[in-house]
C-alpha cells in the first residue's frame, strides 16, 4: 500500500487532507510539525510528502531541506501547501527541494489528482531502481557458469579487504584451474566444454559450506575463491573438499594425464592480518597464482600453499 505523509501544524487541516485522500486507499501518516516529520521518516519512508509552508518551529522550506538531507539519494515527491504564491516564494521552495505547489484553500480534486500523479512518478522511479539493480546483478554475473564474474569478484574483494583490514582478520584467496582443459575442448568439443565449466562451478559451490565464501569465474577455465575469516589450515580443508567433490562428480576426461575425470589444480594464499601486512590485494592474488603454478608443476590435481616469506 502506498503511503502519504501529511505535515501541517493545524490539526483540522491535517484531518481535512486525510479525508480528501481517502478515495486513494493509501496509508496517511499525520505529523504536526517539521520535527515530528523528521522523527517519523527515520522509521518509515513515505511515497509522497504533503508539507505546509507556514508552520511554527521549522518552516515548510526548512523542513524540506532537512528531509532532503536525511533522504539523500532516495527521492520522495514533496508537495507544498501554501497561501504564498509569489514567484520568489515558489523559487525558494523549489530550490529547497520541493516538487510542486498547491495553494490554499486546498481544492479536494486538485490535491487528489496531484497526489495520484506523484504516486505514479514514485512508482515508476521504484521500478527503475529495481531494473537498475537487476542490471547491476547481471553485470556481476557469469551467465555460463552461474557464478560471479571477474567484475563482481573485484568489487567484493575490495570490500572484503577493507573490512578485514579494519577488523584485523585473516583472509585467504584460492585460484583454481581446470587441468588440461584445452585437451578436454579438443576431444569433446566446445559445447561439452561449456557444460564442463558449468558442472565444475556447481561442484565447487557445493563444496563451499559457508554462505560468506565467494566463488567467481576468474577467466577462461580459471576460478577464484575468497574465504573470509579463514586461516591457511581452513583453506586447505576447503581445497581438499573441492578435490574430493570433483572426484565424486566423475566428469569424464579420458585424455587427462592426471586422472580419468576432470580435476583442478589449486593455489592458496593467506594474509593473516591485513592491517599489519605489507601485501596488497594484487600481491595476495599473485602469491596464489604462484602456488597454483607449483601445483601444476608437481603433477596437478592438488592444492599448494603459497610461501609468503
mmCIF file of C-alpha atoms in Angstrom, residues 68-302:
data_model
loop_
_atom_site.group_PDB
_atom_site.id
_atom_site.type_symbol
_atom_site.label_atom_id
_atom_site.label_comp_id
_atom_site.label_asym_id
_atom_site.label_seq_id
_atom_site.Cartn_x
_atom_site.Cartn_y
_atom_site.Cartn_z
ATOM 1 C CA UNK A 68 16.186 16.063 1.604
ATOM 2 C CA UNK A 69 19.367 15.943 3.667
ATOM 3 C CA UNK A 70 18.110 12.899 5.541
ATOM 4 C CA UNK A 71 16.808 11.078 2.456
ATOM 5 C CA UNK A 72 19.995 11.783 0.452
ATOM 6 C CA UNK A 73 19.624 9.862 -2.853
ATOM 7 C CA UNK A 74 16.155 8.482 -2.025
ATOM 8 C CA UNK A 75 13.817 10.760 -3.943
ATOM 9 C CA UNK A 76 10.339 11.273 -2.436
ATOM 10 C CA UNK A 77 7.965 13.796 -4.087
ATOM 11 C CA UNK A 78 7.214 16.775 -1.828
ATOM 12 C CA UNK A 79 4.078 18.864 -2.411
ATOM 13 C CA UNK A 80 3.851 22.251 -0.688
ATOM 14 C CA UNK A 81 0.583 23.643 0.693
ATOM 15 C CA UNK A 82 0.789 27.417 0.912
ATOM 16 C CA UNK A 83 -1.082 30.682 0.763
ATOM 17 C CA UNK A 84 2.082 32.325 -0.588
ATOM 18 C CA UNK A 85 2.162 32.232 -4.369
ATOM 19 C CA UNK A 86 4.646 34.908 -5.419
ATOM 20 C CA UNK A 87 7.339 33.854 -7.939
ATOM 21 C CA UNK A 88 10.057 34.444 -5.342
ATOM 22 C CA UNK A 89 8.309 32.164 -2.834
ATOM 23 C CA UNK A 90 7.907 29.456 -5.446
ATOM 24 C CA UNK A 91 11.550 29.649 -6.485
ATOM 25 C CA UNK A 92 12.676 29.467 -2.842
ATOM 26 C CA UNK A 93 10.513 26.405 -2.239
ATOM 27 C CA UNK A 94 11.689 24.575 -5.326
ATOM 28 C CA UNK A 95 15.322 25.347 -4.522
ATOM 29 C CA UNK A 96 14.730 23.985 -1.021
ATOM 30 C CA UNK A 97 13.825 20.629 -2.603
ATOM 31 C CA UNK A 98 10.074 20.795 -3.186
ATOM 32 C CA UNK A 99 8.474 19.447 -6.344
ATOM 33 C CA UNK A 100 5.027 21.054 -6.617
ATOM 34 C CA UNK A 101 2.754 23.722 -5.118
ATOM 35 C CA UNK A 102 -0.928 23.667 -4.159
ATOM 36 C CA UNK A 103 -2.351 26.968 -2.953
ATOM 37 C CA UNK A 104 -4.772 27.325 -0.056
ATOM 38 C CA UNK A 105 -7.656 26.934 0.337
ATOM 39 C CA UNK A 106 -6.960 23.399 -0.851
ATOM 40 C CA UNK A 107 -9.160 22.110 -3.651
ATOM 41 C CA UNK A 108 -10.018 18.454 -2.988
ATOM 42 C CA UNK A 109 -9.949 17.352 -6.635
ATOM 43 C CA UNK A 110 -6.681 19.165 -7.369
ATOM 44 C CA UNK A 111 -4.988 17.720 -4.280
ATOM 45 C CA UNK A 112 -6.086 14.187 -5.083
ATOM 46 C CA UNK A 113 -5.026 14.471 -8.730
ATOM 47 C CA UNK A 114 -1.642 15.894 -7.703
ATOM 48 C CA UNK A 115 -1.012 13.105 -5.181
ATOM 49 C CA UNK A 116 -2.064 10.461 -7.721
ATOM 50 C CA UNK A 117 0.387 11.906 -10.258
ATOM 51 C CA UNK A 118 3.220 11.941 -7.720
ATOM 52 C CA UNK A 119 2.431 8.371 -6.650
ATOM 53 C CA UNK A 120 2.687 7.293 -10.294
ATOM 54 C CA UNK A 121 6.072 9.010 -10.611
ATOM 55 C CA UNK A 122 7.232 7.451 -7.340
ATOM 56 C CA UNK A 123 6.119 4.011 -8.570
ATOM 57 C CA UNK A 124 7.940 4.443 -11.878
ATOM 58 C CA UNK A 125 11.072 5.524 -10.023
ATOM 59 C CA UNK A 126 10.911 2.404 -7.848
ATOM 60 C CA UNK A 127 10.558 0.251 -10.957
ATOM 61 C CA UNK A 128 13.634 1.948 -12.437
ATOM 62 C CA UNK A 129 15.579 1.333 -9.208
ATOM 63 C CA UNK A 130 14.651 -2.360 -9.325
ATOM 64 C CA UNK A 131 15.546 -2.562 -13.024
ATOM 65 C CA UNK A 132 18.935 -0.949 -12.390
ATOM 66 C CA UNK A 133 19.515 -3.340 -9.503
ATOM 67 C CA UNK A 134 18.874 -6.292 -11.811
ATOM 68 C CA UNK A 135 21.221 -4.802 -14.407
ATOM 69 C CA UNK A 136 23.924 -4.482 -11.732
ATOM 70 C CA UNK A 137 23.376 -8.129 -10.778
ATOM 71 C CA UNK A 138 23.697 -9.162 -14.430
ATOM 72 C CA UNK A 139 26.855 -7.064 -14.756
ATOM 73 C CA UNK A 140 28.397 -9.040 -11.868
ATOM 74 C CA UNK A 141 27.146 -12.450 -13.047
ATOM 75 C CA UNK A 142 28.735 -15.001 -15.359
ATOM 76 C CA UNK A 143 25.858 -16.388 -17.402
ATOM 77 C CA UNK A 144 27.676 -19.560 -18.463
ATOM 78 C CA UNK A 145 28.823 -20.823 -15.064
ATOM 79 C CA UNK A 146 26.091 -19.203 -12.936
ATOM 80 C CA UNK A 147 28.646 -17.727 -10.522
ATOM 81 C CA UNK A 148 30.045 -14.221 -10.044
ATOM 82 C CA UNK A 149 32.192 -12.828 -12.840
ATOM 83 C CA UNK A 150 35.565 -11.069 -12.707
ATOM 84 C CA UNK A 151 33.995 -7.632 -12.230
ATOM 85 C CA UNK A 152 31.860 -8.871 -9.335
ATOM 86 C CA UNK A 153 34.846 -10.573 -7.728
ATOM 87 C CA UNK A 154 36.968 -7.414 -7.913
ATOM 88 C CA UNK A 155 34.218 -5.372 -6.291
ATOM 89 C CA UNK A 156 33.620 -7.767 -3.399
ATOM 90 C CA UNK A 157 37.368 -8.419 -2.947
ATOM 91 C CA UNK A 158 37.894 -4.698 -2.399
ATOM 92 C CA UNK A 159 35.145 -4.590 0.221
ATOM 93 C CA UNK A 160 36.346 -7.749 1.980
ATOM 94 C CA UNK A 161 39.932 -6.473 2.031
ATOM 95 C CA UNK A 162 38.927 -3.201 3.674
ATOM 96 C CA UNK A 163 36.662 -4.983 6.152
ATOM 97 C CA UNK A 164 39.379 -7.462 7.166
ATOM 98 C CA UNK A 165 41.916 -4.682 7.447
ATOM 99 C CA UNK A 166 39.629 -2.850 9.860
ATOM 100 C CA UNK A 167 38.897 -5.990 11.894
ATOM 101 C CA UNK A 168 42.480 -7.337 11.697
ATOM 102 C CA UNK A 169 41.245 -10.730 10.494
ATOM 103 C CA UNK A 170 42.687 -13.398 8.219
ATOM 104 C CA UNK A 171 41.640 -13.659 4.563
ATOM 105 C CA UNK A 172 42.502 -16.490 2.179
ATOM 106 C CA UNK A 173 42.434 -16.460 -1.609
ATOM 107 C CA UNK A 174 42.369 -19.567 -3.807
ATOM 108 C CA UNK A 175 42.947 -19.790 -7.549
ATOM 109 C CA UNK A 176 41.725 -22.940 -9.308
ATOM 110 C CA UNK A 177 42.462 -24.048 -12.850
ATOM 111 C CA UNK A 178 40.793 -26.974 -14.626
ATOM 112 C CA UNK A 179 43.570 -29.384 -15.562
ATOM 113 C CA UNK A 180 44.189 -29.908 -19.295
ATOM 114 C CA UNK A 181 41.038 -28.027 -20.274
ATOM 115 C CA UNK A 182 42.303 -27.310 -23.800
ATOM 116 C CA UNK A 183 42.696 -31.064 -24.293
ATOM 117 C CA UNK A 184 39.157 -31.514 -22.975
ATOM 118 C CA UNK A 185 37.792 -28.997 -25.509
ATOM 119 C CA UNK A 186 39.790 -30.525 -28.348
ATOM 120 C CA UNK A 187 38.482 -34.017 -27.581
ATOM 121 C CA UNK A 188 34.867 -33.384 -26.522
ATOM 122 C CA UNK A 189 34.127 -30.119 -28.327
ATOM 123 C CA UNK A 190 33.373 -26.618 -27.092
ATOM 124 C CA UNK A 191 29.714 -27.274 -26.277
ATOM 125 C CA UNK A 192 30.779 -30.065 -23.948
ATOM 126 C CA UNK A 193 33.495 -27.731 -22.651
ATOM 127 C CA UNK A 194 30.880 -25.172 -21.677
ATOM 128 C CA UNK A 195 28.884 -27.861 -19.915
ATOM 129 C CA UNK A 196 32.044 -28.965 -18.118
ATOM 130 C CA UNK A 197 32.635 -25.403 -16.859
ATOM 131 C CA UNK A 198 29.091 -25.282 -15.518
ATOM 132 C CA UNK A 199 29.477 -28.643 -13.762
ATOM 133 C CA UNK A 200 32.814 -27.693 -12.223
ATOM 134 C CA UNK A 201 31.422 -24.365 -10.945
ATOM 135 C CA UNK A 202 28.410 -26.156 -9.459
ATOM 136 C CA UNK A 203 30.655 -28.758 -7.809
ATOM 137 C CA UNK A 204 32.925 -26.107 -6.321
ATOM 138 C CA UNK A 205 29.908 -24.211 -4.950
ATOM 139 C CA UNK A 206 28.637 -27.391 -3.303
ATOM 140 C CA UNK A 207 31.991 -27.796 -1.518
ATOM 141 C CA UNK A 208 31.787 -24.287 -0.026
ATOM 142 C CA UNK A 209 29.825 -24.747 3.181
ATOM 143 C CA UNK A 210 29.570 -21.112 4.303
ATOM 144 C CA UNK A 211 27.365 -18.526 2.582
ATOM 145 C CA UNK A 212 30.070 -15.872 3.101
ATOM 146 C CA UNK A 213 32.559 -17.771 0.901
ATOM 147 C CA UNK A 214 32.768 -16.284 -2.593
ATOM 148 C CA UNK A 215 33.382 -18.082 -5.884
ATOM 149 C CA UNK A 216 33.848 -16.267 -9.184
ATOM 150 C CA UNK A 217 34.964 -17.123 -12.673
ATOM 151 C CA UNK A 218 38.377 -15.517 -12.958
ATOM 152 C CA UNK A 219 38.729 -16.097 -16.683
ATOM 153 C CA UNK A 220 38.570 -18.991 -19.136
ATOM 154 C CA UNK A 221 38.763 -22.216 -17.131
ATOM 155 C CA UNK A 222 40.082 -20.472 -14.017
ATOM 156 C CA UNK A 223 38.091 -19.720 -10.857
ATOM 157 C CA UNK A 224 38.866 -17.652 -7.765
ATOM 158 C CA UNK A 225 37.560 -18.239 -4.242
ATOM 159 C CA UNK A 226 37.600 -15.728 -1.396
ATOM 160 C CA UNK A 227 37.469 -17.233 2.099
ATOM 161 C CA UNK A 228 36.761 -14.537 4.723
ATOM 162 C CA UNK A 229 37.920 -15.043 8.320
ATOM 163 C CA UNK A 230 39.802 -18.196 7.297
ATOM 164 C CA UNK A 231 43.345 -19.292 8.075
ATOM 165 C CA UNK A 232 45.605 -21.466 5.933
ATOM 166 C CA UNK A 233 44.512 -24.683 7.605
ATOM 167 C CA UNK A 234 40.860 -23.901 6.960
ATOM 168 C CA UNK A 235 41.581 -23.048 3.321
ATOM 169 C CA UNK A 236 43.443 -26.347 2.862
ATOM 170 C CA UNK A 237 40.374 -28.193 4.154
ATOM 171 C CA UNK A 238 38.171 -26.360 1.642
ATOM 172 C CA UNK A 239 40.613 -27.191 -1.173
ATOM 173 C CA UNK A 240 40.574 -30.862 -0.222
ATOM 174 C CA UNK A 241 36.767 -30.877 -0.212
ATOM 175 C CA UNK A 242 36.769 -29.418 -3.725
ATOM 176 C CA UNK A 243 39.207 -32.050 -5.000
ATOM 177 C CA UNK A 244 37.155 -34.827 -3.403
ATOM 178 C CA UNK A 245 33.877 -33.376 -4.715
ATOM 179 C CA UNK A 246 35.251 -33.401 -8.270
ATOM 180 C CA UNK A 247 36.353 -36.999 -7.784
ATOM 181 C CA UNK A 248 32.803 -37.857 -6.738
ATOM 182 C CA UNK A 249 31.343 -35.885 -9.660
ATOM 183 C CA UNK A 250 33.491 -38.003 -12.014
ATOM 184 C CA UNK A 251 33.148 -35.753 -15.072
ATOM 185 C CA UNK A 252 34.856 -37.886 -17.774
ATOM 186 C CA UNK A 253 38.220 -36.648 -19.093
ATOM 187 C CA UNK A 254 39.793 -39.589 -20.905
ATOM 188 C CA UNK A 255 42.729 -37.622 -22.286
ATOM 189 C CA UNK A 256 43.876 -36.092 -18.999
ATOM 190 C CA UNK A 257 47.344 -37.144 -17.823
ATOM 191 C CA UNK A 258 46.416 -36.989 -14.127
ATOM 192 C CA UNK A 259 43.039 -38.793 -13.899
ATOM 193 C CA UNK A 260 40.188 -40.177 -15.980
ATOM 194 C CA UNK A 261 37.907 -37.466 -14.659
ATOM 195 C CA UNK A 262 38.052 -33.666 -14.602
ATOM 196 C CA UNK A 263 40.379 -32.339 -11.912
ATOM 197 C CA UNK A 264 41.639 -28.943 -10.771
ATOM 198 C CA UNK A 265 44.936 -27.527 -9.600
ATOM 199 C CA UNK A 266 44.704 -25.083 -6.704
ATOM 200 C CA UNK A 267 46.901 -22.307 -5.326
ATOM 201 C CA UNK A 268 46.239 -20.881 -1.862
ATOM 202 C CA UNK A 269 47.488 -17.669 -0.275
ATOM 203 C CA UNK A 270 46.699 -16.229 3.150
ATOM 204 C CA UNK A 271 47.003 -12.779 4.660
ATOM 205 C CA UNK A 272 46.866 -13.243 8.429
ATOM 206 C CA UNK A 273 46.440 -9.604 9.484
ATOM 207 C CA UNK A 274 45.850 -7.209 6.625
ATOM 208 C CA UNK A 275 46.270 -4.182 8.916
ATOM 209 C CA UNK A 276 49.938 -5.133 9.503
ATOM 210 C CA UNK A 277 50.753 -6.892 6.239
ATOM 211 C CA UNK A 278 52.934 -5.373 3.546
ATOM 212 C CA UNK A 279 50.948 -7.309 0.934
ATOM 213 C CA UNK A 280 48.484 -5.569 -1.368
ATOM 214 C CA UNK A 281 45.358 -7.167 -2.822
ATOM 215 C CA UNK A 282 47.149 -7.853 -6.088
ATOM 216 C CA UNK A 283 50.155 -9.267 -4.187
ATOM 217 C CA UNK A 284 47.956 -11.856 -2.487
ATOM 218 C CA UNK A 285 46.449 -12.922 -5.809
ATOM 219 C CA UNK A 286 49.947 -13.121 -7.303
ATOM 220 C CA UNK A 287 51.046 -15.406 -4.451
ATOM 221 C CA UNK A 288 48.029 -17.648 -5.037
ATOM 222 C CA UNK A 289 48.879 -17.736 -8.745
ATOM 223 C CA UNK A 290 52.463 -18.762 -7.968
ATOM 224 C CA UNK A 291 51.168 -21.548 -5.707
ATOM 225 C CA UNK A 292 48.801 -22.650 -8.499
ATOM 226 C CA UNK A 293 51.796 -22.920 -10.847
ATOM 227 C CA UNK A 294 53.570 -25.102 -8.286
ATOM 228 C CA UNK A 295 50.528 -27.401 -8.119
ATOM 229 C CA UNK A 296 50.725 -27.849 -11.884
ATOM 230 C CA UNK A 297 54.464 -28.452 -11.787
ATOM 231 C CA UNK A 298 54.021 -31.128 -9.105
ATOM 232 C CA UNK A 299 51.540 -33.163 -11.135
ATOM 233 C CA UNK A 300 48.211 -31.280 -10.888
ATOM 234 C CA UNK A 301 45.017 -32.391 -9.110
ATOM 235 C CA UNK A 302 46.330 -30.961 -5.856
#
